[in-house]
């Protein structure tokens, strides 16, 4: 037995021998467990909830030992948010904007670009007032240049460890929750920046992008016949290098510049020869920029999945790159040194994390920029480190190649930035313009104010914690009551008093009160007995109540519990006695009526009733720092429980009298009833001479008469309408019977309800009205066409012969007559048969009904559709290009397909898919790809002759409804790998930076 139950049993053991009227004060204190010994710290490991004198393990251990001041607050040291000395400032990751942060840090450490941006004129003058900036106004940059100016100024002179780039990101219209292609972002932003700066008057500002990042190369085509060279000049801002099949950066550059032969069908038209000739084509580097951006094409299109994938190929690169062998004009300075490595950590092209390793151009030291965190590399060396361990799962790790001095290997680097090597490092520090510095100073002032405020809050929390510590140390030692006057306080309140994380509320003991507004004995397990001295201090400091002194021990509750316990102990003996009394024969003149159901479960009912009386303490009439049921809810629950536990109510009729069914009750002796009444004093009493309910007798007679009447009506109607009942020899609209020109219509629901009544007249009510209004619209017009009544609406109507209709008019109330008349063509020249309905069709309501049905069809979830793959046996005539199926071929094939019935039989080459109306066509194509192994861009889909091409449209808007058949025609594979980029753009368009400010120019 659990210790808590043992304590409870020991507290009430005296009730077995003491009668309720003999309960004394000593018995009351025993019931409230005043006699239990208090627990000792170190011996008792956790709080004994059954012992009100146990004050161990209630949260005091936090306060009684030595306490660290930091435990009194949850505020981090504001100096942790301060920029470290001789370090750079980080950028906050707004969700998935790490790719933006890496490029901002790389561009910031391009001193020439930063200096040029500082020279741009700004609209900040609008915010100037006198000698400074208006304090009540926040500076809001208006252009991309101003956003970069402000960000660079903060990155240069802010006191914060990291700053928030949300203004810049918002100005570009980027989705902070979606990770984008970093390389594409770099291209688009450089183009946007160049276009924006082209309007500046200062040439140093206007041309900074070209001076820093722009080079030039030529596409050179040489005719093998005449030797004529054709050049096409082009500017570049980065070189896109293929890394597949290569291990070194120099190999990638060589492949980029390699000569390509133009032969066969790919021959070149030479203007000098005026004919197609074999030729060679290659790229010649004409000039290189100061900052050389090398894009490593790690993210390529995977034709098998229809998505991009990442190539985790190791590429070696050196810190010094001599580009002279690759340029056309020799003799210049073409030696570059590595200045930045941009890293993508992760195995997927659509997720992962971007960081940057960038060299400080002034000190020559390397730093790792990881959003808010900036780490300085040791020894002025580039250390890629753990960045190379996260590309693939551990099982598929490939060995890293050995790298010599001054070289590095990476399988996560996607962009390398090289700077033209110079003899001296820049020594002068770039000065922030005065108006920007004033903005930075204002932000620094706000930061300092925040630091002071946080430090003050920390100090207040520490002072408050120290005061609480002294209070607990003083009071906890005086909590035990011993033999002195005592009071009771809830355990929950004491625990919250000792909880440092929550403020202490006033004491609330209402939840522990009984119906006599005293301490309920059953609540003693959640109460603690404390000294009157400690209670006085608690109530003076925190208030609350009511105070529960020794006078709050409830004698009434103890006496009632004593009576209930004695009855519980007596129940087993009384159960045997009642069982023996029930075996004896009872004379009809004596005894009492008891429900058979009540007799079968009276012991359980009695026990539950005693438990309910014994457990009234569970029903709180207040709250203890929490919430409880309202009075109305408590009364309703109590009423429901009383209704369930009432004894002998199973023989009560609806009028509160003795029921007329003798099968549900039996006669018991007076002795047995007397014993039962001890446990159920409020049970309804029915002596043997008690008459049954007179109203129920009348209703019983009426019911018997009604049953006989129903049987008679059912038999008469069944005899009058035998064919309608047996569903035999029924007319059909699609095969109109020759013997009549008129058929009547009733609803199928009326026929089914009438058949139910005729089959079981005693259990169902008679059908009195035909109810044809259900087939008519509010205007009194028919809702169905003749064609629909022969097909999909035929299940809603029943056709009636004229002879049957005459009989039905006598048997039922007819609210509306609906009939179909067949007539020959009224025109002398026409012999067509016409079918006229009375009343006539209501076109407006019919159209509304059809629209509603269509809406219902297009608002489905998890419905089944079928995809049928079309197999084209005709071989392609030469070539490996994609063979697109034409719109005409689709329609021709659709016409050959038989319309699907409701009960579908799957055919070969067809699969069932579960879809919803609100999912897009693109999502369906992905499902089809998994089902048929056909990439989305190779899928040509159609339904009912209509080509499905809008990937963003939902299936509901495209007319795809449950049980639809979609035709799938798969295109031929592509042999020409070079055409893959076009396929990606045409067949699988990606959103990318669509809708952002990067494409606004």
PDB file of N, CA, C and O in Angstrom, residues 493-550:
ATOM      1  N   UNK A 493       0.946  27.299  -2.148  1.00  0.00           N
ATOM      2  CA  UNK A 493       1.383  28.672  -1.883  1.00  0.00           C
ATOM      3  C   UNK A 493       2.799  28.683  -1.327  1.00  0.00           C
ATOM      4  O   UNK A 493       3.623  29.530  -1.717  1.00  0.00           O
ATOM      5  N   UNK A 494       3.117  27.754  -0.423  1.00  0.00           N
ATOM      6  CA  UNK A 494       4.472  27.703   0.125  1.00  0.00           C
ATOM      7  C   UNK A 494       5.507  27.441  -0.975  1.00  0.00           C
ATOM      8  O   UNK A 494       6.589  28.025  -0.976  1.00  0.00           O
ATOM      9  N   UNK A 495       5.162  26.566  -1.935  1.00  0.00           N
ATOM     10  CA  UNK A 495       6.084  26.278  -3.026  1.00  0.00           C
ATOM     11  C   UNK A 495       6.290  27.501  -3.905  1.00  0.00           C
ATOM     12  O   UNK A 495       7.413  27.762  -4.364  1.00  0.00           O
ATOM     13  N   UNK A 496       5.224  28.269  -4.148  1.00  0.00           N
ATOM     14  CA  UNK A 496       5.363  29.478  -4.963  1.00  0.00           C
ATOM     15  C   UNK A 496       6.115  30.567  -4.198  1.00  0.00           C
ATOM     16  O   UNK A 496       6.801  31.390  -4.806  1.00  0.00           O
ATOM     17  N   UNK A 497       5.990  30.582  -2.880  1.00  0.00           N
ATOM     18  CA  UNK A 497       6.765  31.529  -2.064  1.00  0.00           C
ATOM     19  C   UNK A 497       8.261  31.235  -2.198  1.00  0.00           C
ATOM     20  O   UNK A 497       9.093  32.145  -2.221  1.00  0.00           O
ATOM     21  N   UNK A 498       8.610  29.958  -2.296  1.00  0.00           N
ATOM     22  CA  UNK A 498      10.010  29.561  -2.414  1.00  0.00           C
ATOM     23  C   UNK A 498      10.502  29.529  -3.861  1.00  0.00           C
ATOM     24  O   UNK A 498      11.677  29.260  -4.105  1.00  0.00           O
ATOM     25  N   UNK A 499       9.613  29.788  -4.819  1.00  0.00           N
ATOM     26  CA  UNK A 499       9.990  29.769  -6.237  1.00  0.00           C
ATOM     27  C   UNK A 499      10.509  31.151  -6.631  1.00  0.00           C
ATOM     28  O   UNK A 499       9.778  32.138  -6.597  1.00  0.00           O
ATOM     29  N   UNK A 500      11.776  31.210  -7.010  1.00  0.00           N
ATOM     30  CA  UNK A 500      12.401  32.501  -7.316  1.00  0.00           C
ATOM     31  C   UNK A 500      11.935  33.089  -8.638  1.00  0.00           C
ATOM     32  O   UNK A 500      12.126  34.267  -8.904  1.00  0.00           O
ATOM     33  N   UNK A 501      11.319  32.257  -9.484  1.00  0.00           N
ATOM     34  CA  UNK A 501      10.982  32.729 -10.831  1.00  0.00           C
ATOM     35  C   UNK A 501       9.634  33.432 -10.906  1.00  0.00           C
ATOM     36  O   UNK A 501       9.319  34.064 -11.911  1.00  0.00           O
ATOM     37  N   UNK A 502       8.786  33.304  -9.873  1.00  0.00           N
ATOM     38  CA  UNK A 502       7.457  33.913  -9.919  1.00  0.00           C
ATOM     39  C   UNK A 502       7.249  34.815  -8.708  1.00  0.00           C
ATOM     40  O   UNK A 502       7.689  34.487  -7.598  1.00  0.00           O
ATOM     41  N   UNK A 503       6.561  35.951  -8.880  1.00  0.00           N
ATOM     42  CA  UNK A 503       6.258  36.812  -7.728  1.00  0.00           C
ATOM     43  C   UNK A 503       5.243  36.138  -6.812  1.00  0.00           C
ATOM     44  O   UNK A 503       4.351  35.409  -7.259  1.00  0.00           O
ATOM     45  N   UNK A 504       5.390  36.370  -5.517  1.00  0.00           N
ATOM     46  CA  UNK A 504       4.514  35.727  -4.531  1.00  0.00           C
ATOM     47  C   UNK A 504       3.163  36.437  -4.478  1.00  0.00           C
ATOM     48  O   UNK A 504       3.101  37.665  -4.306  1.00  0.00           O
ATOM     49  N   UNK A 505       2.078  35.672  -4.602  1.00  0.00           N
ATOM     50  CA  UNK A 505       0.729  36.218  -4.565  1.00  0.00           C
ATOM     51  C   UNK A 505       0.149  36.102  -3.150  1.00  0.00           C
ATOM     52  O   UNK A 505       0.684  35.384  -2.314  1.00  0.00           O
ATOM     53  N   UNK A 506      -0.980  36.787  -2.870  1.00  0.00           N
ATOM     54  CA  UNK A 506      -1.627  36.625  -1.562  1.00  0.00           C
ATOM     55  C   UNK A 506      -2.044  35.175  -1.311  1.00  0.00           C
ATOM     56  O   UNK A 506      -2.305  34.412  -2.240  1.00  0.00           O
ATOM     57  N   UNK A 507      -2.097  34.807  -0.041  1.00  0.00           N
ATOM     58  CA  UNK A 507      -2.486  33.440   0.332  1.00  0.00           C
ATOM     59  C   UNK A 507      -3.970  33.242   0.028  1.00  0.00           C
ATOM     60  O   UNK A 507      -4.800  34.090   0.343  1.00  0.00           O
ATOM     61  N   UNK A 508      -4.297  32.120  -0.589  1.00  0.00           N
ATOM     62  CA  UNK A 508      -5.690  31.819  -0.939  1.00  0.00           C
ATOM     63  C   UNK A 508      -6.009  30.401  -0.475  1.00  0.00           C
ATOM     64  O   UNK A 508      -5.570  29.421  -1.073  1.00  0.00           O
ATOM     65  N   UNK A 509      -6.780  30.289   0.611  1.00  0.00           N
ATOM     66  CA  UNK A 509      -7.127  28.985   1.179  1.00  0.00           C
ATOM     67  C   UNK A 509      -8.551  28.549   0.866  1.00  0.00           C
ATOM     68  O   UNK A 509      -9.034  27.558   1.414  1.00  0.00           O
ATOM     69  N   UNK A 510      -9.241  29.251  -0.011  1.00  0.00           N
ATOM     70  CA  UNK A 510     -10.649  28.942  -0.266  1.00  0.00           C
ATOM     71  C   UNK A 510     -10.865  27.553  -0.827  1.00  0.00           C
ATOM     72  O   UNK A 510     -11.882  26.917  -0.554  1.00  0.00           O
ATOM     73  N   UNK A 511      -9.911  27.074  -1.607  1.00  0.00           N
ATOM     74  CA  UNK A 511     -10.098  25.766  -2.236  1.00  0.00           C
ATOM     75  C   UNK A 511     -10.035  24.626  -1.234  1.00  0.00           C
ATOM     76  O   UNK A 511     -10.379  23.487  -1.568  1.00  0.00           O
ATOM     77  N   UNK A 512      -9.619  24.908  -0.026  1.00  0.00           N
ATOM     78  CA  UNK A 512      -9.487  23.849   0.985  1.00  0.00           C
ATOM     79  C   UNK A 512     -10.656  23.835   1.959  1.00  0.00           C
ATOM     80  O   UNK A 512     -10.654  23.053   2.920  1.00  0.00           O
ATOM     81  N   UNK A 513     -11.641  24.694   1.729  1.00  0.00           N
ATOM     82  CA  UNK A 513     -12.744  24.787   2.680  1.00  0.00           C
ATOM     83  C   UNK A 513     -13.836  23.776   2.362  1.00  0.00           C
ATOM     84  O   UNK A 513     -14.055  23.407   1.209  1.00  0.00           O
ATOM     85  N   UNK A 514     -14.496  23.321   3.393  1.00  0.00           N
ATOM     86  CA  UNK A 514     -15.634  22.428   3.233  1.00  0.00           C
ATOM     87  C   UNK A 514     -16.911  23.259   3.135  1.00  0.00           C
ATOM     88  O   UNK A 514     -16.874  24.491   3.101  1.00  0.00           O
ATOM     89  N   UNK A 515     -18.044  22.602   3.108  1.00  0.00           N
ATOM     90  CA  UNK A 515     -19.322  23.314   2.998  1.00  0.00           C
ATOM     91  C   UNK A 515     -19.638  24.122   4.246  1.00  0.00           C
ATOM     92  O   UNK A 515     -20.541  24.968   4.236  1.00  0.00           O
ATOM     93  N   UNK A 516     -18.902  23.867   5.334  1.00  0.00           N
ATOM     94  CA  UNK A 516     -19.113  24.620   6.587  1.00  0.00           C
ATOM     95  C   UNK A 516     -18.115  25.755   6.732  1.00  0.00           C
ATOM     96  O   UNK A 516     -17.962  26.319   7.818  1.00  0.00           O
ATOM     97  N   UNK A 517     -17.371  26.086   5.624  1.00  0.00           N
ATOM     98  CA  UNK A 517     -16.362  27.140   5.621  1.00  0.00           C
ATOM     99  C   UNK A 517     -15.237  26.876   6.615  1.00  0.00           C
ATOM    100  O   UNK A 517     -14.675  27.798   7.218  1.00  0.00           O
ATOM    101  N   UNK A 518     -14.903  25.613   6.775  1.00  0.00           N
ATOM    102  CA  UNK A 518     -13.761  25.215   7.585  1.00  0.00           C
ATOM    103  C   UNK A 518     -12.856  24.317   6.757  1.00  0.00           C
ATOM    104  O   UNK A 518     -13.183  23.974   5.627  1.00  0.00           O
ATOM    105  N   UNK A 519     -11.723  23.945   7.336  1.00  0.00           N
ATOM    106  CA  UNK A 519     -10.771  23.109   6.609  1.00  0.00           C
ATOM    107  C   UNK A 519     -11.318  21.701   6.459  1.00  0.00           C
ATOM    108  O   UNK A 519     -11.614  21.031   7.457  1.00  0.00           O
ATOM    109  N   UNK A 520     -11.450  21.278   5.214  1.00  0.00           N
ATOM    110  CA  UNK A 520     -11.981  19.934   4.964  1.00  0.00           C
ATOM    111  C   UNK A 520     -10.904  18.900   5.292  1.00  0.00           C
ATOM    112  O   UNK A 520      -9.748  19.038   4.895  1.00  0.00           O
ATOM    113  N   UNK A 521     -11.263  17.833   5.984  1.00  0.00           N
ATOM    114  CA  UNK A 521     -10.248  16.840   6.363  1.00  0.00           C
ATOM    115  C   UNK A 521      -9.575  16.174   5.171  1.00  0.00           C
ATOM    116  O   UNK A 521      -8.416  15.755   5.268  1.00  0.00           O
ATOM    117  N   UNK A 522     -10.273  16.060   4.061  1.00  0.00           N
ATOM    118  CA  UNK A 522      -9.661  15.417   2.893  1.00  0.00           C
ATOM    119  C   UNK A 522      -8.661  16.315   2.183  1.00  0.00           C
ATOM    120  O   UNK A 522      -7.930  15.848   1.307  1.00  0.00           O
ATOM    121  N   UNK A 523      -8.620  17.600   2.504  1.00  0.00           N
ATOM    122  CA  UNK A 523      -7.677  18.534   1.888  1.00  0.00           C
ATOM    123  C   UNK A 523      -6.386  18.632   2.678  1.00  0.00           C
ATOM    124  O   UNK A 523      -5.496  19.395   2.310  1.00  0.00           O
ATOM    125  N   UNK A 524      -6.266  17.851   3.736  1.00  0.00           N
ATOM    126  CA  UNK A 524      -5.085  17.959   4.579  1.00  0.00           C
ATOM    127  C   UNK A 524      -3.828  17.527   3.842  1.00  0.00           C
ATOM    128  O   UNK A 524      -2.714  17.947   4.169  1.00  0.00           O
ATOM    129  N   UNK A 525      -3.979  16.702   2.785  1.00  0.00           N
ATOM    130  CA  UNK A 525      -2.812  16.228   2.040  1.00  0.00           C
ATOM    131  C   UNK A 525      -2.165  17.338   1.218  1.00  0.00           C
ATOM    132  O   UNK A 525      -1.016  17.193   0.800  1.00  0.00           O
ATOM    133  N   UNK A 526      -2.877  18.427   0.968  1.00  0.00           N
ATOM    134  CA  UNK A 526      -2.294  19.535   0.201  1.00  0.00           C
ATOM    135  C   UNK A 526      -2.103  20.771   1.084  1.00  0.00           C
ATOM    136  O   UNK A 526      -1.941  21.874   0.579  1.00  0.00           O
ATOM    137  N   UNK A 527      -2.134  20.553   2.395  1.00  0.00           N
ATOM    138  CA  UNK A 527      -1.930  21.641   3.352  1.00  0.00           C
ATOM    139  C   UNK A 527      -0.691  21.364   4.197  1.00  0.00           C
ATOM    140  O   UNK A 527      -0.250  20.220   4.337  1.00  0.00           O
ATOM    141  N   UNK A 528      -0.125  22.431   4.776  1.00  0.00           N
ATOM    142  CA  UNK A 528       1.006  22.295   5.683  1.00  0.00           C
ATOM    143  C   UNK A 528       0.707  23.060   6.965  1.00  0.00           C
ATOM    144  O   UNK A 528       0.133  24.160   6.942  1.00  0.00           O
ATOM    145  N   UNK A 529       1.096  22.424   8.101  1.00  0.00           N
ATOM    146  CA  UNK A 529       0.873  23.045   9.420  1.00  0.00           C
ATOM    147  C   UNK A 529       2.122  23.823   9.781  1.00  0.00           C
ATOM    148  O   UNK A 529       3.213  23.265   9.845  1.00  0.00           O
ATOM    149  N   UNK A 530       1.948  25.144   9.981  1.00  0.00           N
ATOM    150  CA  UNK A 530       3.087  26.008  10.301  1.00  0.00           C
ATOM    151  C   UNK A 530       2.812  26.731  11.601  1.00  0.00           C
ATOM    152  O   UNK A 530       1.670  26.763  12.104  1.00  0.00           O
ATOM    153  N   UNK A 531       3.846  27.315  12.161  1.00  0.00           N
ATOM    154  CA  UNK A 531       3.704  28.025  13.437  1.00  0.00           C
ATOM    155  C   UNK A 531       2.899  29.312  13.254  1.00  0.00           C
ATOM    156  O   UNK A 531       2.881  29.890  12.157  1.00  0.00           O
ATOM    157  N   UNK A 532       2.262  29.720  14.334  1.00  0.00           N
ATOM    158  CA  UNK A 532       1.471  30.949  14.283  1.00  0.00           C
ATOM    159  C   UNK A 532       2.369  32.152  14.026  1.00  0.00           C
ATOM    160  O   UNK A 532       1.969  33.109  13.361  1.00  0.00           O
ATOM    161  N   UNK A 533       3.625  32.098  14.520  1.00  0.00           N
ATOM    162  CA  UNK A 533       4.583  33.188  14.309  1.00  0.00           C
ATOM    163  C   UNK A 533       4.837  33.386  12.807  1.00  0.00           C
ATOM    164  O   UNK A 533       4.779  34.507  12.291  1.00  0.00           O
ATOM    165  N   UNK A 534       5.128  32.291  12.106  1.00  0.00           N
ATOM    166  CA  UNK A 534       5.398  32.378  10.665  1.00  0.00           C
ATOM    167  C   UNK A 534       4.149  32.819   9.911  1.00  0.00           C
ATOM    168  O   UNK A 534       4.222  33.609   8.958  1.00  0.00           O
ATOM    169  N   UNK A 535       2.980  32.318  10.346  1.00  0.00           N
ATOM    170  CA  UNK A 535       1.733  32.692   9.666  1.00  0.00           C
ATOM    171  C   UNK A 535       1.469  34.183   9.809  1.00  0.00           C
ATOM    172  O   UNK A 535       1.011  34.840   8.856  1.00  0.00           O
ATOM    173  N   UNK A 536       1.745  34.755  10.995  1.00  0.00           N
ATOM    174  CA  UNK A 536       1.536  36.200  11.191  1.00  0.00           C
ATOM    175  C   UNK A 536       2.382  37.011  10.212  1.00  0.00           C
ATOM    176  O   UNK A 536       1.918  37.995   9.624  1.00  0.00           O
ATOM    177  N   UNK A 537       3.648  36.580  10.016  1.00  0.00           N
ATOM    178  CA  UNK A 537       4.531  37.312   9.103  1.00  0.00           C
ATOM    179  C   UNK A 537       4.043  37.174   7.661  1.00  0.00           C
ATOM    180  O   UNK A 537       4.011  38.138   6.883  1.00  0.00           O
ATOM    181  N   UNK A 538       3.625  35.963   7.284  1.00  0.00           N
ATOM    182  CA  UNK A 538       3.132  35.742   5.920  1.00  0.00           C
ATOM    183  C   UNK A 538       1.930  36.622   5.605  1.00  0.00           C
ATOM    184  O   UNK A 538       1.872  37.285   4.569  1.00  0.00           O
ATOM    185  N   UNK A 539       0.953  36.628   6.498  1.00  0.00           N
ATOM    186  CA  UNK A 539      -0.274  37.397   6.240  1.00  0.00           C
ATOM    187  C   UNK A 539      -0.016  38.900   6.288  1.00  0.00           C
ATOM    188  O   UNK A 539      -0.678  39.672   5.573  1.00  0.00           O
ATOM    189  N   UNK A 540       0.949  39.333   7.115  1.00  0.00           N
ATOM    190  CA  UNK A 540       1.244  40.770   7.174  1.00  0.00           C
ATOM    191  C   UNK A 540       1.960  41.237   5.907  1.00  0.00           C
ATOM    192  O   UNK A 540       1.780  42.371   5.466  1.00  0.00           O
ATOM    193  N   UNK A 541       2.770  40.373   5.287  1.00  0.00           N
ATOM    194  CA  UNK A 541       3.538  40.763   4.105  1.00  0.00           C
ATOM    195  C   UNK A 541       2.784  40.516   2.796  1.00  0.00           C
ATOM    196  O   UNK A 541       2.907  41.297   1.856  1.00  0.00           O
ATOM    197  N   UNK A 542       2.026  39.429   2.762  1.00  0.00           N
ATOM    198  CA  UNK A 542       1.409  39.042   1.491  1.00  0.00           C
ATOM    199  C   UNK A 542      -0.112  39.089   1.505  1.00  0.00           C
ATOM    200  O   UNK A 542      -0.737  39.076   0.449  1.00  0.00           O
ATOM    201  N   UNK A 543      -0.725  39.149   2.694  1.00  0.00           N
ATOM    202  CA  UNK A 543      -2.179  39.231   2.773  1.00  0.00           C
ATOM    203  C   UNK A 543      -2.854  37.931   2.358  1.00  0.00           C
ATOM    204  O   UNK A 543      -2.235  36.879   2.213  1.00  0.00           O
ATOM    205  N   UNK A 544      -4.175  37.991   2.157  1.00  0.00           N
ATOM    206  CA  UNK A 544      -4.936  36.816   1.739  1.00  0.00           C
ATOM    207  C   UNK A 544      -5.737  36.213   2.882  1.00  0.00           C
ATOM    208  O   UNK A 544      -5.985  36.859   3.909  1.00  0.00           O
ATOM    209  N   UNK A 545      -6.167  34.991   2.727  1.00  0.00           N
ATOM    210  CA  UNK A 545      -6.972  34.315   3.738  1.00  0.00           C
ATOM    211  C   UNK A 545      -7.880  33.273   3.099  1.00  0.00           C
ATOM    212  O   UNK A 545      -7.742  32.947   1.915  1.00  0.00           O
ATOM    213  N   UNK A 546      -8.841  32.723   3.872  1.00  0.00           N
ATOM    214  CA  UNK A 546      -9.019  32.931   5.327  1.00  0.00           C
ATOM    215  C   UNK A 546      -7.961  32.181   6.129  1.00  0.00           C
ATOM    216  O   UNK A 546      -7.414  31.189   5.647  1.00  0.00           O
ATOM    217  N   UNK A 547      -7.695  32.669   7.342  1.00  0.00           N
ATOM    218  CA  UNK A 547      -6.708  32.025   8.190  1.00  0.00           C
ATOM    219  C   UNK A 547      -7.323  30.779   8.805  1.00  0.00           C
ATOM    220  O   UNK A 547      -8.445  30.785   9.302  1.00  0.00           O
ATOM    221  N   UNK A 548      -6.578  29.695   8.770  1.00  0.00           N
ATOM    222  CA  UNK A 548      -7.073  28.395   9.237  1.00  0.00           C
ATOM    223  C   UNK A 548      -6.328  28.005  10.501  1.00  0.00           C
ATOM    224  O   UNK A 548      -5.284  27.356  10.470  1.00  0.00           O
ATOM    225  N   UNK A 549      -6.885  28.420  11.648  1.00  0.00           N
ATOM    226  CA  UNK A 549      -6.290  28.089  12.941  1.00  0.00           C
ATOM    227  C   UNK A 549      -6.850  26.752  13.421  1.00  0.00           C
ATOM    228  O   UNK A 549      -7.529  26.041  12.685  1.00  0.00           O
ATOM    229  N   UNK A 550      -6.601  26.436  14.688  1.00  0.00           N
ATOM    230  CA  UNK A 550      -7.108  25.178  15.254  1.00  0.00           C
ATOM    231  C   UNK A 550      -8.634  25.150  15.259  1.00  0.00           C
ATOM    232  O   UNK A 550      -9.260  24.082  15.212  1.00  0.00           O
TER     233      UNK A 550
END
